[in-house]
Amino acid sequence: MNRLAVQLPGLSLKNPVMPASGCFGFGREYAKLYDLNVLGAIMIKATTLEPRFGNPTPRVAETPSGMLNAIGLQNPGLEKVMEEELPWLAQYDVPIIANVAGSTMEDYVEVAKHISKVPNVHALELNISCPNVKKGGIAFGTVPEVAAELTKLVKEVSEVPVYVKLSPNVTNIVEMAKAIEAAGADGLTMINTLLGMRIDVKTAEPILANRTGGLSGPAIKPIAIRMIYEVSQAVSIPIIGMGGIQSAEDVIEFFYAGASAVAVGTANFIDPFVCPNIIAELPALLDELGFDHISECTGRSWKKGGPTVYCGA
Amino acid sequence: MKTEKMTIVHHERIAKNIYQIRLAGALVAEMNEPGQFVHIKVTEQANPLLRRPLSLCDINKEAGECTIIYRAEGAGTTLLAKKRPGEMVDVLGPLGNGFPIEAAKTGERALLVGGGIGVPPLYELAKQLVKKGVSVTVVLGFQTKDVVFYEQKFAEFGETYVATVDGSYGTKGFVTNAIDDRAISFDVLYACGPKPMLKALEQKFPDKDAYLSLEERMGCGIGACFACVCRVPNSETAYKKVCSDGPVFKAGEVVL
């Protein structure tokens, strides 16, 4: 038995750990460091209809136990991603989750329609939560009716299951999740970054050229845990959890909150080997915690019977 | 490119807030090009979170050691400055593409221009150029006298001139003023420093074979995060990544 294998809509994963969108490019850089076949899946960088340069630099700023980024969805555009990046990734036996972004609903629909036809794309991740672009992105992720409408339109054209990436920059994330579920989403991914800002003490200028950026890293983990805990109890579609994961223990915590798989983002920048390391460490941690299979951990913090008793050495 | 816990074998302050650290480890065997950098995690804790990109100043393959010079300024480098010999630091590298030694032929003259904390990578460059039989002239720019470093070390390789912005040492003004003060003739230009300095050099020597090393805030250091991109001339969407396509670019290759 593969104790880490997880089945989700469209995704048959050998393990539940995948790099998060925007933190792994299209895999080429990390492929120089390790065999990408070890990964459960890969969430590729957000793809838009046309190529985008993104925002001016500086695009990153460090914060206590975290970082702000304002890349601005830089990507080579749908055509190049379909002609160059996805075929290159097809050499690996790893399902691809294509992150889809746009400025208008039509953009999203167009990208989804085409990219979902590529054989190694097993699911889409609708990026309605990027805080760093002026049009689109987060605008679609903060009004439930708009998010639901977009989900519906993309579902109509997509050949593969559609996951919607939720923004934490909302008053009521449960309401948002329910609206998206009702619109037909197959799953949720959460959370995207939190809108933040830093100002240079010497110059009084914002450090990021974009002024504001998305906060990620360990600093946001408790927020992600809380939101997954709330949302997983309110919806019946699966959740891929993300937000500051750095270790196998973090993965288990996300599962306990209600996630069925996880994505690792910012930690890839600090330790490029973090994904394979976490995957290698998970079985021993399951032993220590007394689980046969990782799926037993999902929702453990709120399911009947309460949390498991820690019985490690 | 690998990660390794390297051992600090020497660590000293060589000017105001400027530190020289020597690291030992197997990674040194992979270090070849002057201008390449390493990405250092100064703590195992989550704060400060990111690695620090620091350029290689000296590669000593026989000893299995490399030297890095950095300015203790932010949270990460300030913490690094407190590390003692015997302690370890987590190093990812070597990263990026360095200065092309082959651009200067034996018997030619190279002009090396460094600004502030852009000076260190020029040391390994000077060493390798001189070894090849290329003559070097060095011009170093600093803010003030108390942050000047390595003037004597560079002088061992060739004529070395210093400029300080406030005039407290050497020529008053910028590196370009120090260059103007003397009629320096050269075949190839190598430079590392802040963007305005690189821009001034690019404009001053439009017809010269010039290689410029850029500084930029980085995330991953390996080309995955798109934090350190710069534009390519005459294109709306074309870009280069400073970390993995650079940090050294031929003059004109990217928009400064």
Coordinates of C-alpha atoms in Angstrom, one line a residue:
Chain A
M1 CA 0.0 0.0 0.0
N2 CA 1.2 3.5 -0.8
R3 CA 0.5 5.3 2.4
L4 CA 0.8 8.7 0.7
A5 CA -1.3 8.1 -2.4
V6 CA -4.2 10.4 -2.7
Q7 CA -7.2 10.5 -5.1
L8 CA -8.7 13.8 -5.9
P9 CA -10.9 14.9 -8.8
G10 CA -8.8 14.5 -11.9
L11 CA -5.7 13.8 -9.8
S12 CA -4.2 10.4 -9.0
L13 CA -1.3 11.5 -6.7
K14 CA 1.5 9.2 -5.6
N15 CA 1.9 11.6 -2.7
P16 CA 0.0 14.7 -1.6
V17 CA 2.9 17.2 -1.9
M18 CA 3.3 19.5 -4.8
P19 CA 5.1 22.8 -5.4
A20 CA 2.7 25.8 -5.4
S21 CA 2.1 28.0 -8.4
G22 CA 4.5 30.8 -8.8
C23 CA 7.1 29.3 -6.6
F24 CA 8.4 26.7 -9.1
G25 CA 8.3 28.3 -12.5
F26 CA 7.6 25.5 -15.0
G27 CA 9.9 23.2 -13.1
R28 CA 13.1 23.6 -15.3
E29 CA 15.2 25.1 -12.5
Y30 CA 14.4 22.5 -10.0
A31 CA 14.8 19.7 -12.5
K32 CA 18.5 20.5 -12.4
L33 CA 18.5 19.7 -8.7
Y34 CA 16.4 16.6 -8.4
D35 CA 14.1 14.2 -10.3
L36 CA 10.7 15.8 -10.6
N37 CA 9.1 12.4 -10.7
V38 CA 9.1 12.3 -6.9
L39 CA 6.5 15.1 -6.7
G40 CA 2.8 14.4 -6.2
A41 CA 1.9 17.0 -8.8
I42 CA 3.2 20.4 -10.1
M43 CA 1.2 23.6 -10.0
I44 CA 2.8 25.6 -12.8
K45 CA 3.2 29.4 -12.9
A46 CA 0.0 31.3 -13.7
T47 CA -0.6 31.4 -17.4
T48 CA -2.4 34.3 -19.2
L49 CA -3.6 34.6 -22.7
E50 CA -0.8 37.0 -23.8
P51 CA 2.8 37.1 -22.5
R52 CA 3.3 39.4 -19.5
F53 CA 6.4 41.1 -18.2
G54 CA 4.9 41.7 -14.8
N55 CA 5.7 44.5 -12.4
P56 CA 8.9 46.7 -12.1
T57 CA 11.5 45.7 -9.6
P58 CA 12.0 45.5 -6.6
R59 CA 9.5 42.7 -6.6
V60 CA 10.3 41.1 -3.3
A61 CA 10.7 42.3 0.3
E62 CA 11.4 40.3 3.3
T63 CA 9.2 40.4 6.4
P64 CA 9.3 38.7 9.8
S65 CA 9.2 35.0 8.9
G66 CA 7.8 35.8 5.5
M67 CA 8.1 37.7 2.3
L68 CA 6.1 40.0 0.2
N69 CA 6.1 39.5 -3.6
A70 CA 4.7 41.6 -6.4
I71 CA 5.8 39.7 -9.5
G72 CA 2.7 40.6 -11.4
L73 CA 1.9 37.3 -13.1
Q74 CA 5.0 37.4 -15.4
N75 CA 4.6 34.5 -17.8
P76 CA 5.4 33.7 -21.5
G77 CA 1.7 33.4 -22.5
L78 CA -0.7 30.6 -23.3
E79 CA 0.9 29.7 -26.7
K80 CA 4.4 29.3 -25.4
V81 CA 3.3 27.4 -22.3
M82 CA 1.4 25.0 -24.5
E83 CA 4.1 24.6 -27.1
E84 CA 7.2 24.6 -24.9
E85 CA 6.7 24.3 -21.2
L86 CA 3.9 21.6 -21.0
P87 CA 5.5 19.3 -23.6
W88 CA 8.8 19.6 -21.7
L89 CA 7.1 18.7 -18.4
A90 CA 5.5 15.6 -20.2
Q91 CA 8.8 13.8 -19.8
Y92 CA 7.8 13.4 -16.1
D93 CA 5.2 11.1 -14.7
V94 CA 3.7 13.9 -12.7
P95 CA 0.2 15.4 -13.2
I96 CA 0.2 19.1 -13.9
I97 CA -2.2 21.5 -12.4
A98 CA -2.4 24.6 -14.7
N99 CA -2.9 27.9 -12.9
V100 CA -5.1 30.1 -15.1
A101 CA -5.2 33.8 -14.8
G102 CA -6.6 36.7 -16.8
S103 CA -7.9 40.3 -16.8
T104 CA -11.4 39.5 -18.0
M105 CA -13.7 36.5 -17.7
E106 CA -13.2 35.9 -21.4
D107 CA -9.4 35.7 -20.8
Y108 CA -9.9 33.0 -18.2
V109 CA -12.3 31.0 -20.4
E110 CA -10.0 31.2 -23.4
V111 CA -6.9 30.0 -21.5
A112 CA -8.9 27.3 -19.7
K113 CA -10.4 26.0 -22.9
H114 CA -7.1 25.5 -24.5
I115 CA -4.8 24.5 -21.7
S116 CA -7.2 21.9 -20.3
K117 CA -6.8 20.0 -23.6
V118 CA -3.1 19.3 -23.0
P119 CA -2.7 15.7 -22.0
N120 CA -0.5 16.2 -18.9
V121 CA -2.8 18.9 -17.5
H122 CA -5.0 16.9 -15.1
A123 CA -6.7 19.9 -13.4
L124 CA -6.9 23.6 -13.5
E125 CA -6.4 26.0 -10.7
L126 CA -8.3 29.2 -11.2
N127 CA -6.3 32.1 -10.0
I128 CA -8.9 34.5 -8.8
S129 CA -6.8 35.7 -5.9
C130 CA -3.6 37.3 -7.2
P131 CA -3.2 40.6 -5.3
N132 CA -0.6 42.0 -7.6
V133 CA -2.3 42.8 -10.8
K134 CA -4.4 45.9 -11.4
K135 CA -7.1 44.2 -13.4
G136 CA -8.5 40.7 -12.8
G137 CA -6.8 38.5 -10.3
I138 CA -8.1 39.3 -6.9
A139 CA -11.1 41.3 -8.2
F140 CA -12.6 38.0 -9.1
G141 CA -11.8 36.5 -5.8
T142 CA -13.5 38.9 -3.4
V143 CA -17.1 39.0 -4.6
P144 CA -18.8 35.7 -4.2
E145 CA -21.2 36.2 -7.1
V146 CA -18.4 37.2 -9.5
A147 CA -16.3 34.2 -8.4
A148 CA -19.2 31.8 -8.9
E149 CA -20.0 33.2 -12.3
L150 CA -16.4 32.8 -13.4
T151 CA -16.2 29.3 -12.0
K152 CA -19.4 28.4 -14.0
L153 CA -18.0 29.7 -17.2
V154 CA -14.7 28.0 -16.9
K155 CA -16.4 24.7 -15.9
E156 CA -18.4 24.8 -19.1
V157 CA -15.3 24.8 -21.3
S158 CA -12.7 22.9 -19.2
E159 CA -11.9 19.3 -20.2
V160 CA -10.5 18.6 -16.7
P161 CA -11.6 19.3 -13.1
V162 CA -11.4 22.9 -11.9
Y163 CA -10.0 23.9 -8.6
V164 CA -10.4 27.5 -7.5
K165 CA -7.7 29.3 -5.5
L166 CA -9.2 31.3 -2.7
S167 CA -7.9 34.6 -1.5
P168 CA -7.6 35.2 2.2
N169 CA -8.2 38.9 1.6
V170 CA -12.0 38.6 2.2
T171 CA -14.3 39.1 5.2
N172 CA -16.0 35.8 5.0
I173 CA -14.0 33.0 3.3
V174 CA -16.7 30.4 4.0
E175 CA -19.3 32.3 2.1
M176 CA -16.9 32.6 -0.8
A177 CA -16.1 28.8 -0.7
K178 CA -19.7 27.9 -0.7
A179 CA -20.6 30.1 -3.6
I180 CA -17.7 28.5 -5.6
E181 CA -18.8 25.0 -4.7
A182 CA -22.4 25.7 -5.7
A183 CA -21.1 27.0 -9.1
G184 CA -19.6 23.6 -9.8
A185 CA -16.0 23.8 -8.7
D186 CA -14.3 20.4 -8.2
G187 CA -12.0 21.5 -5.5
L188 CA -10.5 24.4 -3.7
T189 CA -6.9 25.5 -3.2
M190 CA -6.1 27.8 -0.4
I191 CA -4.7 30.2 0.6
N192 CA -3.2 32.7 -1.8
T193 CA -1.1 35.5 -0.3
L194 CA -2.3 38.2 2.0
L195 CA -2.1 41.8 0.8
G196 CA 0.8 43.5 2.6
M197 CA 3.3 46.4 2.4
R198 CA 6.7 47.5 3.7
I199 CA 8.1 51.0 3.8
D200 CA 11.8 51.8 3.7
V201 CA 12.7 53.7 7.0
K202 CA 15.4 55.8 5.3
T203 CA 13.5 56.9 2.2
A204 CA 9.8 56.7 3.4
E205 CA 9.1 54.9 0.1
P206 CA 7.4 51.6 -0.2
I207 CA 10.1 48.9 -0.8
L208 CA 8.1 47.1 -3.5
A209 CA 7.9 49.1 -6.8
N210 CA 4.3 47.9 -6.9
R211 CA 3.9 49.4 -3.4
T212 CA 1.9 46.5 -2.1
G213 CA 2.5 42.8 -2.5
G214 CA 1.4 39.3 -1.4
L215 CA 2.6 38.0 2.0
S216 CA 3.7 34.4 2.0
G217 CA 5.9 32.1 4.1
P218 CA 5.6 30.7 7.7
A219 CA 4.1 34.0 8.8
I220 CA 0.8 33.2 7.2
K221 CA 0.5 29.5 8.2
P222 CA -1.9 30.1 11.2
I223 CA -4.2 32.0 8.9
A224 CA -4.2 29.3 6.3
I225 CA -4.8 26.6 9.0
R226 CA -7.8 28.6 10.4
M227 CA -9.3 29.2 7.0
I228 CA -9.0 25.6 5.9
Y229 CA -10.4 24.5 9.3
E230 CA -13.5 26.7 8.7
V231 CA -14.0 26.0 5.0
S232 CA -13.4 22.2 5.1
Q233 CA -16.3 21.9 7.5
A234 CA -18.6 24.0 5.3
V235 CA -18.0 22.4 1.9
S236 CA -17.8 18.8 0.6
I237 CA -15.2 19.4 -2.2
P238 CA -11.6 18.6 -1.4
I239 CA -9.0 21.3 -0.4
I240 CA -5.4 21.5 -1.5
G241 CA -3.9 23.5 1.4
M242 CA -1.0 25.9 1.2
G243 CA 0.5 28.8 3.1
G244 CA 3.9 28.7 4.8
I245 CA 4.4 24.9 4.7
Q246 CA 8.1 24.1 5.4
S247 CA 8.1 20.6 7.0
A248 CA 6.4 17.2 7.2
E249 CA 4.8 18.4 10.5
D250 CA 3.3 21.3 8.7
V251 CA 1.8 19.0 6.1
I252 CA 0.1 17.0 8.9
E253 CA -1.2 20.2 10.5
F254 CA -2.8 21.2 7.2
F255 CA -4.4 17.7 6.9
Y256 CA -5.7 17.9 10.4
A257 CA -7.2 21.3 9.5
G258 CA -9.1 19.7 6.6
A259 CA -6.8 19.6 3.6
S260 CA -6.6 16.5 1.4
A261 CA -3.3 17.5 -0.3
V262 CA -0.8 20.3 0.1
A263 CA 1.3 22.7 -1.9
V264 CA 4.7 24.1 -0.8
G265 CA 5.4 27.6 -2.0
T266 CA 7.9 30.1 -0.5
A267 CA 9.9 27.3 1.2
N268 CA 11.2 26.2 -2.3
F269 CA 13.1 29.5 -2.4
I270 CA 14.9 28.9 0.9
D271 CA 15.5 25.1 0.4
P272 CA 15.2 24.0 -3.2
F273 CA 15.1 20.4 -2.0
V274 CA 12.2 21.0 0.5
C275 CA 9.5 19.1 -1.5
P276 CA 11.5 15.8 -1.9
N277 CA 12.7 16.1 1.7
I278 CA 9.1 16.5 3.1
I279 CA 7.9 13.6 0.9
A280 CA 10.8 11.4 2.3
E281 CA 10.0 12.3 5.9
L282 CA 6.2 11.8 5.8
P283 CA 6.1 7.9 6.2
A284 CA 8.2 8.1 9.4
L285 CA 6.0 10.8 10.8
L286 CA 2.9 8.8 10.0
D287 CA 4.5 5.9 12.0
E288 CA 5.2 8.2 14.9
L289 CA 1.6 9.5 14.9
G290 CA 0.1 6.0 14.5
F291 CA -1.5 6.4 11.1
D292 CA -1.6 3.8 8.3
H293 CA -2.5 6.3 5.6
I294 CA -2.1 10.0 5.3
S295 CA -5.8 10.4 4.3
E296 CA -6.7 9.5 7.9
C297 CA -5.4 12.8 8.9
T298 CA -7.8 15.0 6.9
G299 CA -10.1 17.0 9.1
R300 CA -8.8 15.2 12.2
S301 CA -9.0 18.4 14.2
W302 CA -12.8 18.7 13.8
K303 CA -14.1 15.3 12.9
K304 CA -15.9 13.2 15.6
G305 CA -13.5 11.6 18.0
G306 CA -11.4 14.7 18.3
P307 CA -7.7 15.0 17.6
T308 CA -5.4 12.0 17.7
V309 CA -3.3 11.3 20.8
Y310 CA 0.3 12.0 20.2
C311 CA 2.1 8.8 21.0
G312 CA 5.6 9.5 19.7
A313 CA 8.8 8.6 21.7
Chain B
M1 CA 24.8 23.8 -7.8
K2 CA 24.2 22.2 -4.4
T3 CA 23.5 23.0 -0.8
E4 CA 26.2 22.5 1.8
K5 CA 26.8 23.4 5.4
M6 CA 30.1 25.2 5.1
T7 CA 32.4 25.9 8.0
I8 CA 33.5 29.4 8.9
V9 CA 37.3 29.3 9.1
H10 CA 37.9 33.1 9.4
H11 CA 35.7 36.1 10.0
E12 CA 36.8 39.7 10.4
R13 CA 35.7 43.3 10.0
I14 CA 37.8 45.0 7.4
A15 CA 36.1 48.4 7.2
K16 CA 33.1 50.1 8.7
N17 CA 30.3 47.5 8.5
I18 CA 32.3 45.5 6.0
Y19 CA 33.1 42.0 6.8
Q20 CA 35.3 39.3 5.3
I21 CA 34.3 35.7 5.8
R22 CA 36.2 32.6 4.7
L23 CA 34.3 29.4 4.3
A24 CA 35.5 25.8 3.9
G25 CA 33.7 23.0 2.2
A26 CA 33.4 20.6 -0.7
L27 CA 31.3 23.2 -2.6
V28 CA 34.5 25.2 -3.4
A29 CA 35.5 22.5 -5.9
E30 CA 32.5 23.7 -8.0
M31 CA 33.4 27.3 -7.9
N32 CA 35.2 28.5 -11.0
E33 CA 33.9 31.8 -12.4
P34 CA 34.7 35.2 -10.9
G35 CA 31.3 37.0 -10.5
Q36 CA 29.4 33.9 -9.5
F37 CA 27.6 34.1 -6.2
V38 CA 26.4 31.9 -3.4
H39 CA 23.0 32.1 -1.6
I40 CA 23.5 32.0 2.2
K41 CA 20.9 31.1 4.9
V42 CA 22.2 32.7 8.0
T43 CA 19.9 31.0 10.5
E44 CA 18.0 27.7 10.7
Q45 CA 15.0 29.7 12.1
A46 CA 12.3 31.2 9.9
N47 CA 13.4 34.7 10.6
P48 CA 15.0 36.2 8.6
L49 CA 13.5 33.8 6.1
L50 CA 15.3 34.3 2.8
R51 CA 18.9 33.5 1.7
R52 CA 21.3 36.3 1.1
P53 CA 23.0 36.4 -2.4
L54 CA 26.7 37.2 -1.8
S55 CA 29.3 37.2 -4.5
L56 CA 32.6 35.2 -4.4
C57 CA 35.6 37.4 -3.7
D58 CA 38.3 34.7 -3.7
I59 CA 38.3 31.0 -4.6
N60 CA 41.1 29.0 -3.1
K61 CA 40.8 25.5 -4.5
E62 CA 43.9 24.1 -2.9
A63 CA 42.7 25.0 0.5
G64 CA 39.1 24.2 -0.3
E65 CA 38.1 27.7 0.9
C66 CA 36.3 30.7 -0.5
T67 CA 36.2 34.3 0.7
I68 CA 33.1 36.5 0.7
I69 CA 33.0 40.2 1.6
Y70 CA 29.7 41.7 2.6
R71 CA 28.2 44.7 4.2
A72 CA 26.3 44.1 7.5
E73 CA 23.2 46.2 6.8
G74 CA 19.9 44.3 7.1
A75 CA 18.7 41.7 9.4
G76 CA 20.4 38.8 7.6
T77 CA 23.9 40.2 7.2
T78 CA 23.8 41.7 10.7
L79 CA 23.2 38.2 12.0
L80 CA 25.9 36.7 9.8
A81 CA 28.4 39.2 11.2
K82 CA 27.9 37.7 14.6
K83 CA 28.9 34.2 13.5
R84 CA 32.2 32.9 14.8
P85 CA 34.9 30.7 13.2
G86 CA 33.9 27.0 13.7
E87 CA 30.2 27.8 13.2
M88 CA 28.4 26.6 10.0
V89 CA 26.3 28.4 7.4
D90 CA 24.0 26.9 4.9
V91 CA 25.3 27.7 1.4
L92 CA 23.5 27.2 -2.0
G93 CA 25.7 27.6 -5.0
P94 CA 27.7 28.5 -6.9
L95 CA 25.0 30.4 -8.8
G96 CA 24.8 32.6 -11.9
N97 CA 27.2 33.3 -14.8
G98 CA 30.3 35.1 -14.0
F99 CA 32.7 37.4 -15.9
P100 CA 34.0 36.0 -19.1
I101 CA 37.8 35.7 -18.7
E102 CA 38.1 34.7 -22.3
A103 CA 36.9 38.2 -23.4
A104 CA 40.4 39.6 -22.6
K105 CA 43.3 38.1 -24.5
T106 CA 46.8 37.5 -23.2
G107 CA 48.7 40.8 -23.5
E108 CA 45.6 43.0 -23.5
R109 CA 44.6 45.4 -20.8
A110 CA 41.4 45.1 -18.8
L111 CA 39.8 47.9 -16.8
L112 CA 38.1 46.7 -13.6
V113 CA 35.6 49.1 -12.0
G114 CA 33.9 48.4 -8.7
G115 CA 31.5 50.4 -6.6
G116 CA 31.0 49.8 -2.9
I117 CA 29.9 46.2 -2.1
G118 CA 30.3 45.5 -5.9
V119 CA 34.1 45.5 -5.4
P120 CA 34.6 42.0 -4.0
P121 CA 34.0 39.8 -7.2
L122 CA 36.6 41.9 -9.1
Y123 CA 39.3 40.4 -6.8
E124 CA 38.9 36.9 -8.1
L125 CA 38.5 38.3 -11.6
A126 CA 41.8 40.3 -11.3
K127 CA 43.6 37.2 -10.0
Q128 CA 42.4 35.1 -12.9
L129 CA 43.1 37.8 -15.5
V130 CA 46.6 38.4 -14.3
K131 CA 47.3 34.7 -14.2
K132 CA 46.3 34.5 -17.8
G133 CA 48.7 37.4 -18.8
V134 CA 46.1 40.2 -19.0
S135 CA 47.2 43.5 -17.5
V136 CA 44.7 45.1 -15.2
T137 CA 43.9 48.6 -14.1
V138 CA 41.5 48.9 -11.2
V139 CA 39.2 51.8 -10.2
L140 CA 37.3 51.4 -7.0
G141 CA 34.5 53.8 -5.8
F142 CA 33.3 54.1 -2.2
Q143 CA 31.0 56.5 -0.3
T144 CA 33.6 57.5 2.3
K145 CA 37.1 56.7 3.5
D146 CA 35.9 54.5 6.4
V147 CA 34.3 52.0 4.0
V148 CA 37.3 51.7 1.6
F149 CA 38.7 48.1 1.5
Y150 CA 41.0 45.9 -0.6
E151 CA 43.0 48.8 -2.2
Q152 CA 46.3 47.2 -1.3
K153 CA 45.1 43.7 -2.3
F154 CA 44.2 45.0 -5.8
A155 CA 47.4 47.0 -6.1
E156 CA 49.2 43.6 -6.1
F157 CA 47.6 42.9 -9.5
G158 CA 47.9 46.3 -11.2
E159 CA 47.5 50.1 -10.9
T160 CA 44.6 50.8 -8.5
Y161 CA 42.8 54.1 -8.1
V162 CA 40.2 54.9 -5.5
A163 CA 37.4 57.5 -5.5
T164 CA 35.2 58.5 -2.6
V165 CA 31.9 60.4 -3.0
D166 CA 32.8 62.9 -0.2
G167 CA 36.4 63.2 -1.2
S168 CA 37.7 61.8 2.1
Y169 CA 40.0 59.5 0.3
G170 CA 41.5 59.4 -3.3
T171 CA 39.7 61.2 -6.1
K172 CA 36.6 63.2 -5.0
G173 CA 33.5 62.0 -6.7
F174 CA 32.6 58.8 -8.6
V175 CA 34.6 56.1 -10.4
T176 CA 34.0 58.0 -13.6
N177 CA 35.8 61.1 -12.2
A178 CA 38.8 58.8 -11.2
I179 CA 38.8 57.5 -14.8
D180 CA 38.7 61.0 -16.3
D181 CA 41.6 62.1 -14.1
R182 CA 43.8 59.7 -16.0
A183 CA 44.0 58.7 -19.6
I184 CA 43.3 55.0 -19.0
S185 CA 43.5 52.9 -22.1
F186 CA 42.1 49.4 -22.1
D187 CA 40.6 46.7 -24.3
V188 CA 37.9 45.2 -22.1
L189 CA 35.9 46.7 -19.3
Y190 CA 34.6 44.6 -16.3
A191 CA 32.4 46.3 -13.7
C192 CA 30.2 45.5 -10.7
G193 CA 28.3 48.0 -8.6
P194 CA 25.1 50.0 -8.3
K195 CA 23.0 50.6 -11.4
P196 CA 23.7 54.3 -11.8
M197 CA 27.5 53.5 -11.9
L198 CA 27.0 50.7 -14.5
K199 CA 24.8 53.0 -16.6
A200 CA 27.4 55.8 -16.5
L201 CA 30.1 53.4 -17.6
E202 CA 27.9 52.0 -20.4
Q203 CA 27.3 55.5 -21.7
K204 CA 31.0 56.6 -21.3
F205 CA 32.4 53.6 -23.2
P206 CA 29.6 52.8 -25.8
D207 CA 32.1 51.1 -28.2
K208 CA 34.0 49.1 -25.7
D209 CA 33.7 45.4 -25.0
A210 CA 32.1 45.7 -21.5
Y211 CA 30.7 43.2 -19.0
L212 CA 28.6 44.5 -16.2
S213 CA 27.5 42.6 -13.0
L214 CA 24.1 43.7 -11.7
E215 CA 22.7 43.7 -8.2
E216 CA 19.0 43.1 -7.6
R217 CA 16.8 41.9 -4.7
M218 CA 16.4 38.1 -5.1
G219 CA 14.1 35.4 -4.0
C220 CA 15.2 31.9 -4.9
G221 CA 18.5 32.8 -6.7
I222 CA 18.0 30.0 -9.2
G223 CA 15.6 31.5 -11.7
A224 CA 12.3 30.2 -10.4
C225 CA 10.6 33.1 -8.7
F226 CA 11.0 35.9 -11.2
A227 CA 11.9 38.5 -8.6
C228 CA 15.1 39.8 -10.2
V229 CA 14.2 40.2 -13.8
C230 CA 15.4 43.1 -16.0
R231 CA 14.2 44.2 -19.4
V232 CA 15.8 43.4 -22.7
P233 CA 16.1 46.4 -25.1
N234 CA 13.3 46.9 -27.7
S235 CA 10.8 44.5 -26.3
E236 CA 7.7 44.8 -24.2
T237 CA 7.8 41.3 -22.7
A238 CA 11.4 40.0 -23.2
Y239 CA 13.4 39.7 -20.0
K240 CA 16.6 38.3 -18.4
K241 CA 16.9 37.0 -14.8
V242 CA 19.7 38.6 -12.9
C243 CA 20.3 35.4 -10.8
S244 CA 20.4 32.8 -13.5
D245 CA 21.0 34.6 -16.8
G246 CA 23.4 37.0 -15.1
P247 CA 24.4 38.5 -12.8
V248 CA 27.0 39.4 -15.5
F249 CA 25.7 40.7 -18.7
K250 CA 27.4 42.1 -21.8
A251 CA 26.8 45.9 -22.0
G252 CA 23.6 46.5 -24.0
E253 CA 22.2 43.1 -23.4
V254 CA 19.8 44.3 -20.8
V255 CA 18.2 47.7 -19.9
L256 CA 19.9 49.2 -16.9

